Amino acid sequence: MPKFPRLAVAAVATAGLTLALASQPVEAANRLTPAQARAILIRAAHHHGLNPNFVLAVSYWESGWNQAARSRTGAVGLMQVEPYTAAWAGPAFLHRRANLNNPVDNAELGAALLRSYLDQLHDPRLTLAAYYQGLTGVRRYGIYRSSRTYVDGIWKLRNQFQRSHLGG
């Protein structure tokens, strides 16, 4: 199948899923299939000019593509965004408050953060470190030793997804 029609079909399907999820209670939105999660993540990656495999890898490492995932620190959803990050990043990047319980908002905000870090740091590995340890820490100290497993693990996943053409 040519690339454009496949992308058009994916965009229409994702738009339909977005509308359907917006009308569902939070519990229903949290029960995404892996295919639905991937479609949302790929759309967010394209929207923010990122390699879809990069976003897919971050989300898989963070949540296993599970919108219902919650960390012990309070991070939420597919991209494991912290509520305090969403409080400033939603208005800054999405020009509105982000609902982290909505998988589309969650993916969009995570991708927007990655895009911002990549624009500032010009290095995908530093971008991953900033997503994990914070932008200030990366600027001051580079990648913390404690962040290496995170960065290397996501990078390996990204490469595996790239080889398998998972991101389209």
PDB file of C-alpha atoms in Angstrom:
ATOM      1  CA  MET A   1       0.000   0.000   0.000  1.00  0.00           C
ATOM      2  CA  PRO A   2       1.429   3.426  -0.884  1.00  0.00           C
ATOM      3  CA  LYS A   3       2.574   5.490   2.068  1.00  0.00           C
ATOM      4  CA  PHE A   4       0.159   8.418   1.675  1.00  0.00           C
ATOM      5  CA  PRO A   5      -3.074   6.396   1.717  1.00  0.00           C
ATOM      6  CA  ARG A   6      -1.847   4.390   4.710  1.00  0.00           C
ATOM      7  CA  LEU A   7      -1.070   7.628   6.576  1.00  0.00           C
ATOM      8  CA  ALA A   8      -4.428   9.091   5.569  1.00  0.00           C
ATOM      9  CA  VAL A   9      -6.249   5.996   6.812  1.00  0.00           C
ATOM     10  CA  ALA A  10      -4.270   6.123  10.079  1.00  0.00           C
ATOM     11  CA  ALA A  11      -5.053   9.828  10.533  1.00  0.00           C
ATOM     12  CA  VAL A  12      -8.768   9.292   9.963  1.00  0.00           C
ATOM     13  CA  ALA A  13      -8.804   6.302  12.312  1.00  0.00           C
ATOM     14  CA  THR A  14      -6.917   8.232  14.982  1.00  0.00           C
ATOM     15  CA  ALA A  15      -9.237  11.229  14.633  1.00  0.00           C
ATOM     16  CA  GLY A  16     -12.208   8.903  15.074  1.00  0.00           C
ATOM     17  CA  LEU A  17     -10.575   7.323  18.115  1.00  0.00           C
ATOM     18  CA  THR A  18      -9.863  10.759  19.569  1.00  0.00           C
ATOM     19  CA  LEU A  19     -13.515  11.766  19.240  1.00  0.00           C
ATOM     20  CA  ALA A  20     -14.676   8.465  20.689  1.00  0.00           C
ATOM     21  CA  LEU A  21     -12.314   8.736  23.664  1.00  0.00           C
ATOM     22  CA  ALA A  22     -13.348  12.314  24.389  1.00  0.00           C
ATOM     23  CA  SER A  23     -16.908  11.161  24.976  1.00  0.00           C
ATOM     24  CA  GLN A  24     -15.946   8.169  27.147  1.00  0.00           C
ATOM     25  CA  PRO A  25     -15.426   8.082  30.895  1.00  0.00           C
ATOM     26  CA  VAL A  26     -11.797   8.049  32.034  1.00  0.00           C
ATOM     27  CA  GLU A  27     -11.957   4.309  32.757  1.00  0.00           C
ATOM     28  CA  ALA A  28     -12.810   3.544  29.110  1.00  0.00           C
ATOM     29  CA  ALA A  29     -10.034   5.805  27.807  1.00  0.00           C
ATOM     30  CA  ASN A  30      -7.589   3.950  30.046  1.00  0.00           C
ATOM     31  CA  ARG A  31      -8.369   0.635  28.336  1.00  0.00           C
ATOM     32  CA  LEU A  32      -6.636   1.196  25.033  1.00  0.00           C
ATOM     33  CA  THR A  33      -5.467  -1.690  22.922  1.00  0.00           C
ATOM     34  CA  PRO A  34      -1.778  -1.599  21.972  1.00  0.00           C
ATOM     35  CA  ALA A  35      -2.827  -0.728  18.405  1.00  0.00           C
ATOM     36  CA  GLN A  36      -4.912   2.219  19.619  1.00  0.00           C
ATOM     37  CA  ALA A  37      -2.085   3.434  21.847  1.00  0.00           C
ATOM     38  CA  ARG A  38       0.414   3.173  18.964  1.00  0.00           C
ATOM     39  CA  ALA A  39      -1.926   5.119  16.655  1.00  0.00           C
ATOM     40  CA  ILE A  40      -2.275   7.922  19.204  1.00  0.00           C
ATOM     41  CA  LEU A  41       1.477   8.025  19.846  1.00  0.00           C
ATOM     42  CA  ILE A  42       2.367   7.998  16.142  1.00  0.00           C
ATOM     43  CA  ARG A  43      -0.069  10.836  15.480  1.00  0.00           C
ATOM     44  CA  ALA A  44       1.448  12.883  18.336  1.00  0.00           C
ATOM     45  CA  ALA A  45       4.959  12.192  17.016  1.00  0.00           C
ATOM     46  CA  HIS A  46       4.020  13.378  13.522  1.00  0.00           C
ATOM     47  CA  HIS A  47       2.232  16.416  14.942  1.00  0.00           C
ATOM     48  CA  HIS A  48       5.416  17.471  16.739  1.00  0.00           C
ATOM     49  CA  GLY A  49       7.835  16.517  13.956  1.00  0.00           C
ATOM     50  CA  LEU A  50       9.392  13.590  15.792  1.00  0.00           C
ATOM     51  CA  ASN A  51      10.401  10.132  14.644  1.00  0.00           C
ATOM     52  CA  PRO A  52       7.418   7.972  15.652  1.00  0.00           C
ATOM     53  CA  ASN A  53       9.754   5.195  16.795  1.00  0.00           C
ATOM     54  CA  PHE A  54      11.361   7.617  19.232  1.00  0.00           C
ATOM     55  CA  VAL A  55       7.990   8.469  20.830  1.00  0.00           C
ATOM     56  CA  LEU A  56       6.859   4.835  20.751  1.00  0.00           C
ATOM     57  CA  ALA A  57      10.063   3.786  22.521  1.00  0.00           C
ATOM     58  CA  VAL A  58       9.720   6.423  25.244  1.00  0.00           C
ATOM     59  CA  SER A  59       6.113   5.448  25.868  1.00  0.00           C
ATOM     60  CA  TYR A  60       6.846   1.726  25.845  1.00  0.00           C
ATOM     61  CA  TRP A  61       9.676   2.165  28.345  1.00  0.00           C
ATOM     62  CA  GLU A  62       7.633   4.509  30.524  1.00  0.00           C
ATOM     63  CA  SER A  63       4.253   2.746  30.565  1.00  0.00           C
ATOM     64  CA  GLY A  64       4.245  -0.266  28.247  1.00  0.00           C
ATOM     65  CA  TRP A  65       1.744   1.748  26.136  1.00  0.00           C
ATOM     66  CA  ASN A  66      -0.624   1.595  29.101  1.00  0.00           C
ATOM     67  CA  GLN A  67      -2.720   4.724  29.612  1.00  0.00           C
ATOM     68  CA  ALA A  68      -3.812   3.415  33.024  1.00  0.00           C
ATOM     69  CA  ALA A  69      -0.203   3.336  34.291  1.00  0.00           C
ATOM     70  CA  ARG A  70       0.534   5.440  37.357  1.00  0.00           C
ATOM     71  CA  SER A  71       3.986   5.734  38.889  1.00  0.00           C
ATOM     72  CA  ARG A  72       4.757   5.933  42.576  1.00  0.00           C
ATOM     73  CA  THR A  73       5.736   9.573  41.975  1.00  0.00           C
ATOM     74  CA  GLY A  74       2.366  10.385  40.401  1.00  0.00           C
ATOM     75  CA  ALA A  75       3.290  10.276  36.708  1.00  0.00           C
ATOM     76  CA  VAL A  76       0.295   9.467  34.534  1.00  0.00           C
ATOM     77  CA  GLY A  77      -0.504   7.583  31.355  1.00  0.00           C
ATOM     78  CA  LEU A  78       1.151   6.615  28.108  1.00  0.00           C
ATOM     79  CA  MET A  79       4.013   9.096  28.421  1.00  0.00           C
ATOM     80  CA  GLN A  80       4.151   9.124  32.244  1.00  0.00           C
ATOM     81  CA  VAL A  81       3.858  12.892  32.512  1.00  0.00           C
ATOM     82  CA  GLU A  82       3.969  14.309  36.027  1.00  0.00           C
ATOM     83  CA  PRO A  83       0.969  16.491  36.958  1.00  0.00           C
ATOM     84  CA  TYR A  84       3.252  19.386  37.985  1.00  0.00           C
ATOM     85  CA  THR A  85       4.884  19.224  34.541  1.00  0.00           C
ATOM     86  CA  ALA A  86       1.482  19.221  32.842  1.00  0.00           C
ATOM     87  CA  ALA A  87       0.483  22.298  34.860  1.00  0.00           C
ATOM     88  CA  TRP A  88       3.064  24.468  33.084  1.00  0.00           C
ATOM     89  CA  ALA A  89       3.719  22.468  29.900  1.00  0.00           C
ATOM     90  CA  GLY A  90       0.084  22.146  28.805  1.00  0.00           C
ATOM     91  CA  PRO A  91      -0.422  25.915  28.536  1.00  0.00           C
ATOM     92  CA  ALA A  92       3.114  26.445  27.195  1.00  0.00           C
ATOM     93  CA  PHE A  93       3.011  23.794  24.436  1.00  0.00           C
ATOM     94  CA  LEU A  94      -0.628  22.920  23.823  1.00  0.00           C
ATOM     95  CA  HIS A  95      -1.936  26.428  24.633  1.00  0.00           C
ATOM     96  CA  ARG A  96      -4.425  24.932  27.072  1.00  0.00           C
ATOM     97  CA  ARG A  97      -4.584  22.749  30.156  1.00  0.00           C
ATOM     98  CA  ALA A  98      -3.783  19.130  29.399  1.00  0.00           C
ATOM     99  CA  ASN A  99      -5.892  16.308  30.787  1.00  0.00           C
ATOM    100  CA  LEU A 100      -3.322  13.618  31.541  1.00  0.00           C
ATOM    101  CA  ASN A 101      -6.106  11.062  31.873  1.00  0.00           C
ATOM    102  CA  ASN A 102      -6.963  11.589  28.213  1.00  0.00           C
ATOM    103  CA  PRO A 103      -4.527   9.460  26.190  1.00  0.00           C
ATOM    104  CA  VAL A 104      -4.473  11.937  23.288  1.00  0.00           C
ATOM    105  CA  ASP A 105      -3.571  14.834  25.594  1.00  0.00           C
ATOM    106  CA  ASN A 106      -1.034  12.641  27.366  1.00  0.00           C
ATOM    107  CA  ALA A 107       0.671  11.639  24.106  1.00  0.00           C
ATOM    108  CA  GLU A 108       0.540  15.180  22.727  1.00  0.00           C
ATOM    109  CA  LEU A 109       2.082  16.674  25.845  1.00  0.00           C
ATOM    110  CA  GLY A 110       4.798  14.020  26.078  1.00  0.00           C
ATOM    111  CA  ALA A 111       5.683  14.521  22.410  1.00  0.00           C
ATOM    112  CA  ALA A 112       5.650  18.314  22.835  1.00  0.00           C
ATOM    113  CA  LEU A 113       8.077  18.026  25.744  1.00  0.00           C
ATOM    114  CA  LEU A 114      10.384  15.786  23.725  1.00  0.00           C
ATOM    115  CA  ARG A 115      10.247  18.239  20.799  1.00  0.00           C
ATOM    116  CA  SER A 116      11.088  21.168  23.070  1.00  0.00           C
ATOM    117  CA  TYR A 117      14.027  19.349  24.637  1.00  0.00           C
ATOM    118  CA  LEU A 118      15.302  18.231  21.239  1.00  0.00           C
ATOM    119  CA  ASP A 119      15.052  21.796  19.887  1.00  0.00           C
ATOM    120  CA  GLN A 120      17.054  23.084  22.837  1.00  0.00           C
ATOM    121  CA  LEU A 121      19.620  20.298  23.182  1.00  0.00           C
ATOM    122  CA  HIS A 122      20.003  19.148  19.538  1.00  0.00           C
ATOM    123  CA  ASP A 123      20.769  15.597  20.644  1.00  0.00           C
ATOM    124  CA  PRO A 124      18.193  12.807  21.032  1.00  0.00           C
ATOM    125  CA  ARG A 125      20.104  11.121  23.849  1.00  0.00           C
ATOM    126  CA  LEU A 126      20.296  14.359  25.824  1.00  0.00           C
ATOM    127  CA  THR A 127      16.600  14.813  25.062  1.00  0.00           C
ATOM    128  CA  LEU A 128      15.855  11.459  26.678  1.00  0.00           C
ATOM    129  CA  ALA A 129      17.930  12.391  29.701  1.00  0.00           C
ATOM    130  CA  ALA A 130      16.047  15.689  30.012  1.00  0.00           C
ATOM    131  CA  TYR A 131      12.710  13.860  29.856  1.00  0.00           C
ATOM    132  CA  TYR A 132      13.904  11.649  32.712  1.00  0.00           C
ATOM    133  CA  GLN A 133      16.073  13.844  34.920  1.00  0.00           C
ATOM    134  CA  GLY A 134      15.006  17.334  33.916  1.00  0.00           C
ATOM    135  CA  LEU A 135      16.348  19.902  31.513  1.00  0.00           C
ATOM    136  CA  THR A 136      18.275  21.862  34.157  1.00  0.00           C
ATOM    137  CA  GLY A 137      20.201  18.779  35.268  1.00  0.00           C
ATOM    138  CA  VAL A 138      21.160  17.928  31.702  1.00  0.00           C
ATOM    139  CA  ARG A 139      22.327  21.475  31.006  1.00  0.00           C
ATOM    140  CA  ARG A 140      24.423  21.565  34.166  1.00  0.00           C
ATOM    141  CA  TYR A 141      25.783  18.026  34.350  1.00  0.00           C
ATOM    142  CA  GLY A 142      24.936  16.128  31.171  1.00  0.00           C
ATOM    143  CA  ILE A 143      23.476  12.666  31.501  1.00  0.00           C
ATOM    144  CA  TYR A 144      23.543  11.496  35.102  1.00  0.00           C
ATOM    145  CA  ARG A 145      25.091   8.084  35.672  1.00  0.00           C
ATOM    146  CA  SER A 146      21.708   7.039  37.120  1.00  0.00           C
ATOM    147  CA  SER A 147      20.016   8.027  33.825  1.00  0.00           C
ATOM    148  CA  ARG A 148      22.229   5.931  31.542  1.00  0.00           C
ATOM    149  CA  THR A 149      20.096   2.774  31.747  1.00  0.00           C
ATOM    150  CA  TYR A 150      17.013   4.818  30.882  1.00  0.00           C
ATOM    151  CA  VAL A 151      18.628   6.577  27.921  1.00  0.00           C
ATOM    152  CA  ASP A 152      20.358   3.467  26.555  1.00  0.00           C
ATOM    153  CA  GLY A 153      17.273   1.297  27.020  1.00  0.00           C
ATOM    154  CA  ILE A 154      14.986   3.667  25.141  1.00  0.00           C
ATOM    155  CA  TRP A 155      17.558   4.142  22.403  1.00  0.00           C
ATOM    156  CA  LYS A 156      17.770   0.366  21.900  1.00  0.00           C
ATOM    157  CA  LEU A 157      13.965   0.132  21.775  1.00  0.00           C
ATOM    158  CA  ARG A 158      13.847   2.955  19.246  1.00  0.00           C
ATOM    159  CA  ASN A 159      16.308   1.088  17.046  1.00  0.00           C
ATOM    160  CA  GLN A 160      14.340  -2.154  17.367  1.00  0.00           C
ATOM    161  CA  PHE A 161      11.111  -0.371  16.421  1.00  0.00           C
ATOM    162  CA  GLN A 162      12.927   1.284  13.521  1.00  0.00           C
ATOM    163  CA  ARG A 163      14.087  -2.100  12.212  1.00  0.00           C
ATOM    164  CA  SER A 164      10.609  -3.602  12.553  1.00  0.00           C
ATOM    165  CA  HIS A 165       8.958  -0.529  10.942  1.00  0.00           C
ATOM    166  CA  LEU A 166       6.572  -0.339  13.882  1.00  0.00           C
ATOM    167  CA  GLY A 167       6.252   3.421  13.655  1.00  0.00           C
ATOM    168  CA  GLY A 168       5.049   3.382  10.073  1.00  0.00           C
TER     169      GLY A 168
END
